[in-house]
Coordinates of C-alpha atoms in Angstrom, one line a residue:
X134 CA -150.3 -46.3 -112.2
X135 CA -149.6 -49.9 -111.1
X136 CA -149.7 -50.9 -107.5
X137 CA -146.1 -51.7 -106.8
X138 CA -146.9 -55.4 -105.9
X139 CA -148.6 -56.1 -109.2
X140 CA -146.5 -57.5 -112.0
X141 CA -146.2 -54.9 -114.9
X142 CA -147.9 -56.6 -117.8
X143 CA -147.2 -53.6 -120.0
X144 CA -143.5 -54.6 -120.4
X145 CA -144.2 -58.1 -121.7
X146 CA -147.0 -57.0 -124.1
X147 CA -147.1 -57.0 -127.9
X148 CA -147.0 -53.2 -127.7
X149 CA -143.7 -53.3 -125.7
X150 CA -142.2 -55.8 -128.2
X151 CA -142.9 -53.5 -131.1
X152 CA -141.8 -50.3 -129.3
X153 CA -140.8 -50.4 -125.6
X154 CA -139.3 -46.9 -125.4
X155 CA -142.4 -44.8 -124.6
X156 CA -143.2 -47.3 -121.8
X157 CA -139.6 -46.9 -120.5
X158 CA -139.8 -43.2 -120.5
X159 CA -143.0 -43.2 -118.5
X160 CA -141.7 -45.7 -115.9
X161 CA -138.4 -44.0 -115.6
X162 CA -140.2 -40.8 -114.8
X163 CA -142.8 -42.3 -112.5
X164 CA -141.0 -45.0 -110.6
X165 CA -137.3 -45.3 -111.6
X166 CA -136.7 -48.0 -109.0
X167 CA -139.8 -50.2 -108.3
X168 CA -140.6 -53.4 -106.5
X169 CA -143.2 -55.4 -108.4
X170 CA -143.7 -58.2 -105.9
X171 CA -141.5 -60.4 -108.0
X172 CA -138.5 -58.3 -108.7
X173 CA -136.9 -54.9 -108.4
X174 CA -136.9 -53.0 -111.7
X175 CA -134.3 -50.4 -112.6
X176 CA -134.8 -47.8 -115.4
X177 CA -132.2 -45.1 -114.9
X178 CA -128.6 -45.2 -116.4
X179 CA -126.7 -44.4 -113.2
X180 CA -128.6 -47.0 -111.1
X181 CA -128.2 -49.6 -113.8
X182 CA -124.5 -49.0 -114.1
X183 CA -124.0 -49.1 -110.3
X184 CA -125.9 -52.3 -109.8
X185 CA -124.3 -54.2 -112.7
X186 CA -120.9 -53.7 -111.2
X187 CA -122.0 -54.4 -107.6
X188 CA -120.4 -57.6 -106.3
X189 CA -123.3 -58.1 -103.9
X190 CA -125.5 -59.0 -106.9
X191 CA -125.0 -62.5 -108.4
X192 CA -125.7 -63.7 -111.9
X193 CA -127.1 -67.1 -110.9
X194 CA -130.6 -65.7 -111.3
X195 CA -133.0 -68.5 -111.7
X196 CA -133.7 -70.3 -108.4
X197 CA -135.4 -73.5 -109.2
X198 CA -136.8 -76.1 -106.8
X199 CA -134.6 -79.3 -107.3
X200 CA -137.5 -81.7 -106.6
X201 CA -139.5 -80.0 -109.4
X202 CA -136.5 -80.1 -111.6
X203 CA -136.1 -83.9 -111.3
X204 CA -139.8 -84.6 -111.6
X205 CA -140.1 -82.4 -114.7
X206 CA -137.3 -84.1 -116.6
X207 CA -135.8 -80.7 -117.3
X208 CA -132.7 -81.2 -115.2
X209 CA -130.3 -81.3 -118.3
X210 CA -131.6 -78.0 -119.5
X211 CA -131.0 -76.1 -116.2
X212 CA -127.8 -77.9 -115.6
X213 CA -126.4 -76.7 -118.9
X214 CA -127.7 -73.2 -118.2
X215 CA -126.0 -73.2 -114.8
X216 CA -122.6 -74.2 -116.4
X217 CA -122.6 -71.2 -118.7
X218 CA -120.4 -68.4 -117.6
X219 CA -123.3 -66.0 -118.2
X220 CA -125.0 -67.4 -115.1
X221 CA -121.9 -68.0 -113.0
X222 CA -120.4 -66.0 -110.1
X223 CA -116.8 -65.9 -108.9
X224 CA -114.7 -68.1 -108.6
X225 CA -116.3 -70.2 -111.3
X226 CA -117.1 -67.2 -113.5
X227 CA -113.5 -65.9 -113.2
X228 CA -112.1 -69.3 -114.2
X229 CA -114.4 -69.9 -117.1
X230 CA -114.0 -66.4 -118.4
X231 CA -110.2 -66.5 -118.2
X232 CA -110.1 -69.7 -120.3
X233 CA -112.4 -68.4 -123.0
X234 CA -111.2 -64.8 -123.0
X235 CA -108.0 -65.4 -125.0
X236 CA -110.0 -66.1 -128.2
X237 CA -111.7 -62.7 -128.0
X238 CA -109.0 -60.2 -127.3
X239 CA -109.2 -57.1 -129.6
X240 CA -106.0 -58.3 -131.4
X241 CA -107.2 -61.8 -132.1
X242 CA -110.6 -60.4 -133.2
X243 CA -109.1 -57.8 -135.5
X244 CA -107.4 -60.7 -137.4
X245 CA -110.8 -61.9 -138.5
X246 CA -111.6 -58.6 -140.3
X247 CA -110.7 -60.0 -143.8
X248 CA -112.8 -63.1 -143.2
X249 CA -115.8 -60.9 -142.1
X250 CA -115.4 -58.7 -145.1
X251 CA -115.2 -61.7 -147.4
X252 CA -118.4 -63.2 -146.0
X253 CA -120.2 -59.8 -146.2
X254 CA -119.2 -59.3 -149.8
X255 CA -120.3 -62.8 -150.8
X256 CA -123.7 -62.4 -149.2
X257 CA -124.2 -59.0 -150.8
X258 CA -123.0 -60.1 -154.2
X259 CA -125.7 -62.7 -154.3
X260 CA -128.3 -60.2 -153.2
X261 CA -127.2 -57.5 -155.6
X262 CA -127.9 -59.9 -158.5
X263 CA -131.5 -60.2 -157.3
X264 CA -131.9 -56.5 -156.5
X265 CA -133.5 -57.2 -153.2
X266 CA -132.7 -58.9 -149.9
X267 CA -134.5 -60.2 -146.8
X268 CA -131.9 -58.6 -144.6
X269 CA -132.3 -60.8 -141.5
X270 CA -132.4 -64.3 -143.0
X271 CA -130.1 -63.6 -146.0
X272 CA -127.5 -61.4 -144.3
X273 CA -127.8 -60.4 -140.6
X274 CA -128.1 -64.1 -139.5
X275 CA -125.7 -65.9 -141.8
X276 CA -122.9 -63.5 -141.3
X277 CA -122.2 -63.9 -137.5
X278 CA -123.2 -67.5 -137.5
X279 CA -120.6 -68.3 -140.2
X280 CA -118.0 -66.3 -138.3
X281 CA -118.6 -68.0 -134.9
X282 CA -118.9 -71.4 -136.6
X283 CA -115.6 -70.8 -138.3
X284 CA -114.0 -69.6 -135.0
X285 CA -115.3 -72.6 -132.9
X286 CA -114.5 -75.0 -135.7
X287 CA -118.0 -76.4 -136.2
X288 CA -119.4 -77.3 -139.7
X289 CA -120.7 -74.1 -141.3
X290 CA -123.2 -76.0 -143.4
X291 CA -125.3 -76.6 -140.3
X292 CA -126.8 -73.0 -140.3
X293 CA -130.4 -74.1 -140.4
X294 CA -129.9 -76.6 -137.6
X295 CA -128.1 -73.9 -135.5
X296 CA -131.0 -71.5 -136.1
X297 CA -133.6 -74.0 -134.9
X298 CA -131.6 -74.8 -131.8
X299 CA -130.9 -71.1 -131.1
X300 CA -134.5 -70.1 -131.5
X301 CA -135.6 -72.7 -129.0
X302 CA -132.9 -71.7 -126.5
X303 CA -133.4 -67.9 -127.0
X304 CA -137.1 -68.3 -126.0
X305 CA -136.0 -70.0 -122.8
X306 CA -133.2 -67.6 -121.9
X307 CA -134.7 -64.4 -123.3
X308 CA -138.3 -64.8 -122.3
X309 CA -141.3 -64.8 -124.7
X310 CA -145.0 -64.2 -124.6
X311 CA -145.6 -67.9 -125.5
X312 CA -146.7 -70.3 -122.8
X313 CA -144.1 -72.2 -120.8
X314 CA -145.6 -75.5 -122.0
X315 CA -144.2 -74.7 -125.5
X316 CA -140.9 -73.1 -124.5
X317 CA -139.4 -75.6 -122.0
X318 CA -139.7 -78.9 -123.9
X319 CA -138.4 -77.3 -127.1
X320 CA -135.4 -75.8 -125.2
X321 CA -134.7 -79.2 -123.5
X322 CA -134.7 -81.0 -126.9
X323 CA -132.3 -78.3 -128.3
X324 CA -130.0 -78.7 -125.3
X325 CA -129.9 -82.5 -125.5
X326 CA -129.2 -82.4 -129.3
X327 CA -126.5 -79.7 -129.0
X328 CA -124.9 -81.6 -126.1
X329 CA -124.6 -84.7 -128.2
X330 CA -123.3 -82.6 -131.1
X331 CA -120.6 -80.9 -129.1
X332 CA -119.5 -84.0 -127.1
X333 CA -118.8 -85.7 -130.4
X334 CA -116.8 -82.7 -131.7
X335 CA -114.9 -82.3 -128.4
X336 CA -113.9 -86.0 -128.4
X337 CA -112.6 -85.5 -132.0
X338 CA -110.7 -82.4 -131.1
X339 CA -109.1 -84.1 -128.1
X340 CA -107.8 -86.8 -130.4
X341 CA -106.8 -84.5 -133.2
X342 CA -106.6 -80.8 -132.1
X343 CA -107.1 -78.2 -134.9
X344 CA -106.5 -74.4 -134.9
X345 CA -109.9 -73.5 -133.6
X346 CA -111.6 -72.4 -130.5
X347 CA -113.1 -75.7 -129.6
X348 CA -109.6 -77.3 -129.6
X349 CA -108.3 -74.5 -127.6
X350 CA -111.0 -74.9 -125.0
X351 CA -110.6 -78.6 -124.9
X352 CA -106.9 -78.2 -124.3
X353 CA -107.2 -75.1 -122.1
X354 CA -105.7 -75.2 -118.7
X355 CA -105.2 -72.2 -116.5
X356 CA -103.0 -72.9 -113.5
X357 CA -104.1 -76.5 -113.5
X358 CA -107.8 -75.6 -114.1
X359 CA -109.5 -77.0 -117.0
X360 CA -113.1 -77.0 -118.2
X361 CA -115.2 -80.0 -117.2
X362 CA -117.0 -81.8 -120.0
X363 CA -120.2 -80.1 -118.9
X364 CA -118.7 -76.7 -118.8
X365 CA -117.1 -77.2 -122.2
X366 CA -120.4 -78.2 -123.8
X367 CA -122.4 -75.5 -122.0
X368 CA -120.0 -72.7 -123.0
X369 CA -119.7 -73.9 -126.6
X370 CA -123.5 -73.7 -126.8
X371 CA -123.4 -70.3 -125.2
X372 CA -120.8 -69.0 -127.6
X373 CA -122.7 -70.3 -130.6
X374 CA -125.9 -68.8 -129.3
X375 CA -124.4 -65.4 -128.2
X376 CA -122.1 -65.3 -131.2
X377 CA -125.0 -64.6 -133.5
X378 CA -128.2 -64.0 -131.7
X379 CA -127.3 -60.5 -130.7
X380 CA -125.1 -59.5 -133.6
X381 CA -128.0 -60.4 -136.0
X382 CA -130.1 -58.0 -134.0
X383 CA -127.4 -55.3 -134.0
X384 CA -127.3 -55.4 -137.8
X385 CA -131.1 -55.6 -138.3
X386 CA -132.0 -53.0 -135.7
X387 CA -129.2 -50.7 -136.8
X388 CA -130.1 -50.8 -140.5
X389 CA -133.8 -50.2 -139.7
X390 CA -132.8 -47.2 -137.6
X391 CA -130.6 -45.8 -140.4
X392 CA -133.2 -46.2 -143.1
X393 CA -135.9 -44.6 -140.9
X394 CA -133.5 -41.6 -140.5
X395 CA -132.3 -40.8 -144.0
X396 CA -130.3 -37.8 -142.8
X397 CA -128.2 -40.1 -140.6
X398 CA -127.9 -42.7 -143.3
X399 CA -126.6 -40.0 -145.7
X400 CA -124.1 -38.7 -143.1
X401 CA -122.7 -42.2 -142.6
X402 CA -122.6 -42.9 -146.4
X403 CA -120.7 -39.6 -147.0
X404 CA -118.4 -40.0 -144.0
X405 CA -117.4 -43.7 -143.6
X406 CA -114.9 -42.6 -140.9
X407 CA -118.0 -42.2 -138.7
X408 CA -118.6 -45.9 -138.7
X409 CA -117.2 -46.8 -135.3
X410 CA -119.1 -44.0 -133.5
X411 CA -122.2 -44.9 -135.6
X412 CA -122.2 -48.5 -134.4
X413 CA -122.0 -47.3 -130.7
X414 CA -124.9 -45.0 -131.3
X415 CA -127.0 -47.7 -133.0
X416 CA -126.2 -50.0 -130.1
X417 CA -127.5 -47.3 -127.7
X418 CA -130.5 -46.3 -129.7
X419 CA -132.1 -49.8 -130.1
X420 CA -130.1 -52.3 -128.0
X421 CA -130.2 -56.0 -129.1
X422 CA -130.4 -56.9 -125.4
X423 CA -133.1 -55.0 -123.6
X424 CA -132.9 -56.4 -120.2
X425 CA -130.7 -58.4 -117.8
X426 CA -131.2 -59.6 -114.3
X427 CA -129.2 -60.3 -111.1
X428 CA -130.0 -61.8 -107.7
X429 CA -129.1 -60.2 -104.4
X430 CA -126.4 -62.3 -102.5
X431 CA -127.0 -60.3 -99.3
X432 CA -129.2 -57.4 -98.1
X433 CA -128.4 -54.2 -100.0
X434 CA -129.4 -50.6 -99.2
X435 CA -129.7 -48.8 -102.5
X436 CA -131.0 -45.3 -103.1
X437 CA -133.3 -45.4 -100.1
X438 CA -134.6 -48.9 -101.0
X439 CA -133.8 -52.2 -99.2
X440 CA -133.1 -55.0 -101.6
X441 CA -133.3 -58.2 -99.6
X442 CA -131.0 -61.2 -100.0
X443 CA -132.4 -63.6 -102.7
X444 CA -134.5 -60.9 -104.4
X445 CA -134.3 -60.5 -108.2
X446 CA -133.1 -57.2 -109.7
X447 CA -134.1 -56.6 -113.3
X448 CA -132.0 -54.0 -115.2
X449 CA -133.7 -52.4 -118.2
X450 CA -130.7 -51.7 -120.5
X451 CA -132.9 -50.3 -123.2
X452 CA -134.3 -47.8 -120.7
X453 CA -130.9 -46.8 -119.3
X454 CA -129.6 -46.2 -122.8
X455 CA -132.4 -43.6 -123.4
X456 CA -132.0 -41.9 -120.0
X457 CA -132.1 -38.1 -120.5
X458 CA -129.9 -37.7 -117.4
X459 CA -127.1 -39.5 -119.3
X460 CA -127.7 -38.4 -123.0
X461 CA -128.9 -35.2 -124.5
X462 CA -132.0 -35.7 -126.6
X463 CA -131.8 -39.5 -126.1
X464 CA -134.7 -40.4 -128.5
X465 CA -132.8 -38.8 -131.4
X466 CA -130.5 -41.0 -133.5
X467 CA -127.2 -39.1 -134.0
X468 CA -124.3 -41.0 -135.6
X469 CA -121.9 -38.2 -134.7
X470 CA -122.7 -38.5 -130.9
X471 CA -119.4 -38.8 -129.2
X472 CA -118.5 -40.8 -126.1
X473 CA -121.5 -43.1 -126.1
X474 CA -121.1 -45.3 -123.0
X475 CA -124.1 -47.4 -123.6
X476 CA -124.9 -50.5 -121.5
X477 CA -125.8 -52.7 -124.4
X478 CA -122.8 -55.0 -123.7
X479 CA -123.6 -54.9 -120.0
X480 CA -121.2 -53.5 -117.4
X481 CA -118.9 -54.9 -114.7
X482 CA -117.6 -58.5 -114.4
X483 CA -120.2 -59.8 -117.0
X484 CA -119.3 -57.2 -119.6
X485 CA -119.8 -59.0 -122.9
X486 CA -116.8 -61.1 -123.8
X487 CA -117.7 -61.0 -127.5
X488 CA -118.0 -57.2 -127.7
X489 CA -114.9 -56.7 -129.9
X490 CA -116.3 -59.3 -132.3
X491 CA -119.8 -57.8 -132.4
X492 CA -118.4 -54.4 -133.0
X493 CA -116.2 -55.7 -135.9
X494 CA -119.1 -57.5 -137.5
X495 CA -121.4 -54.5 -137.1
X496 CA -118.9 -52.1 -138.5
X497 CA -118.1 -54.2 -141.6
X498 CA -121.7 -55.2 -142.3
X499 CA -123.3 -51.8 -141.9
X500 CA -120.6 -49.7 -143.6
X501 CA -120.5 -52.1 -146.6
X502 CA -124.3 -52.0 -147.0
X503 CA -124.4 -48.3 -146.9
X504 CA -121.5 -47.9 -149.3
X505 CA -122.7 -50.4 -151.8
X506 CA -126.5 -49.6 -151.8
X507 CA -126.7 -45.9 -151.1
X508 CA -130.4 -45.7 -152.1
X509 CA -131.8 -48.8 -150.5
X510 CA -135.3 -48.7 -149.1
X511 CA -137.6 -50.8 -146.9
X512 CA -140.3 -52.7 -148.8
X513 CA -142.3 -53.9 -145.7
X514 CA -145.4 -51.8 -144.9
X515 CA -145.0 -52.9 -141.3
X516 CA -142.0 -54.4 -139.7
X517 CA -142.5 -57.5 -137.5
X518 CA -140.5 -58.0 -134.3
X519 CA -139.6 -61.4 -132.9
X520 CA -141.7 -62.5 -130.0
X521 CA -138.8 -62.0 -127.5
X522 CA -138.7 -59.1 -125.2
X523 CA -135.2 -59.4 -123.8
X524 CA -133.5 -60.2 -127.1
X525 CA -134.9 -57.5 -129.4
X526 CA -134.8 -58.1 -133.1
X527 CA -136.7 -58.2 -136.3
X528 CA -138.3 -61.4 -137.7
X529 CA -137.5 -60.2 -141.2
X530 CA -136.8 -57.0 -143.2
X531 CA -137.3 -56.8 -146.9
X532 CA -135.2 -54.3 -148.7
X533 CA -134.9 -53.1 -152.3
X534 CA -131.2 -52.6 -153.1
X535 CA -130.2 -49.6 -155.2

């Protein structure tokens, strides 16, 4: 067992990237709350839920030395990150979220169902003609990025560019086993290019508003509050990134799980009414976001431990979602499992704003695949996971469509 002051390399290893769940099970049993010397790590569901909604923990989690920041030339990167609502605390968080929230109410999101279905059908029609599909690049990625681009009002033909930007930023925000020397300059370049891109679009929308999210954000005022230029750009970047990064992984991880459990695949195929509960179970079973972090804003007594002000708290969502104290037989995939209150969209004030959209896209994508290709099968001998521990997803998944 690790000495508590040593960092736990096992969680950032290649083995954990391919299958973190056995490691979680061991750590949850051995040391469900542990101090590593760098952070507190949380593996149980009840603890994770309690801490994610605790107002004494803040979301501004990266404390960076300002002198180093200026010297390194990375200031624009961290400034953009700090203006994202994901990393903001009240009152800024409340204000940012209120302004963006209107675009993501269940009613507004439901109105996108025909668009989502149309995109799904187009992508699958093209694949059906070929008889095979690389599910990530040809389906799970283009679907949500087309939808969020459409919602924001950005040119959809920039897919490949969005993907390059997003990959660079995801490595910075989600962590990777690659060295920092590669990650930070690439993320900085992506942020500078995206900033230029969005500033030009925002200026255009201020002159001539359209019926899109970018125009709405540029015009948005809430009790005299409006988004600063920096906030507008940062949160547009966040929406573009979050709008597909995780939904791509939901579709990829979800289809992989179903194909590895043919009985569950058949159940969903024969009972399409199970789709909503199946999506919740797939989110629980292999969460697109495995880990999130907070920082203590004050000293906190928690379960006999003293979390000191300024200390980092790392919540392992993937471990909480497989906690046997919360779910019966948690390692089993069961699309009929009722009342799945997973933490895959987080919990508390930072609960995922885009959850209704992710659910809609997941439901339409997965139910259509299962209905149209009831005998599909995986062609890869071994699946390859992306080198990102926090944002869990496949690099590719080759499928024969039948």
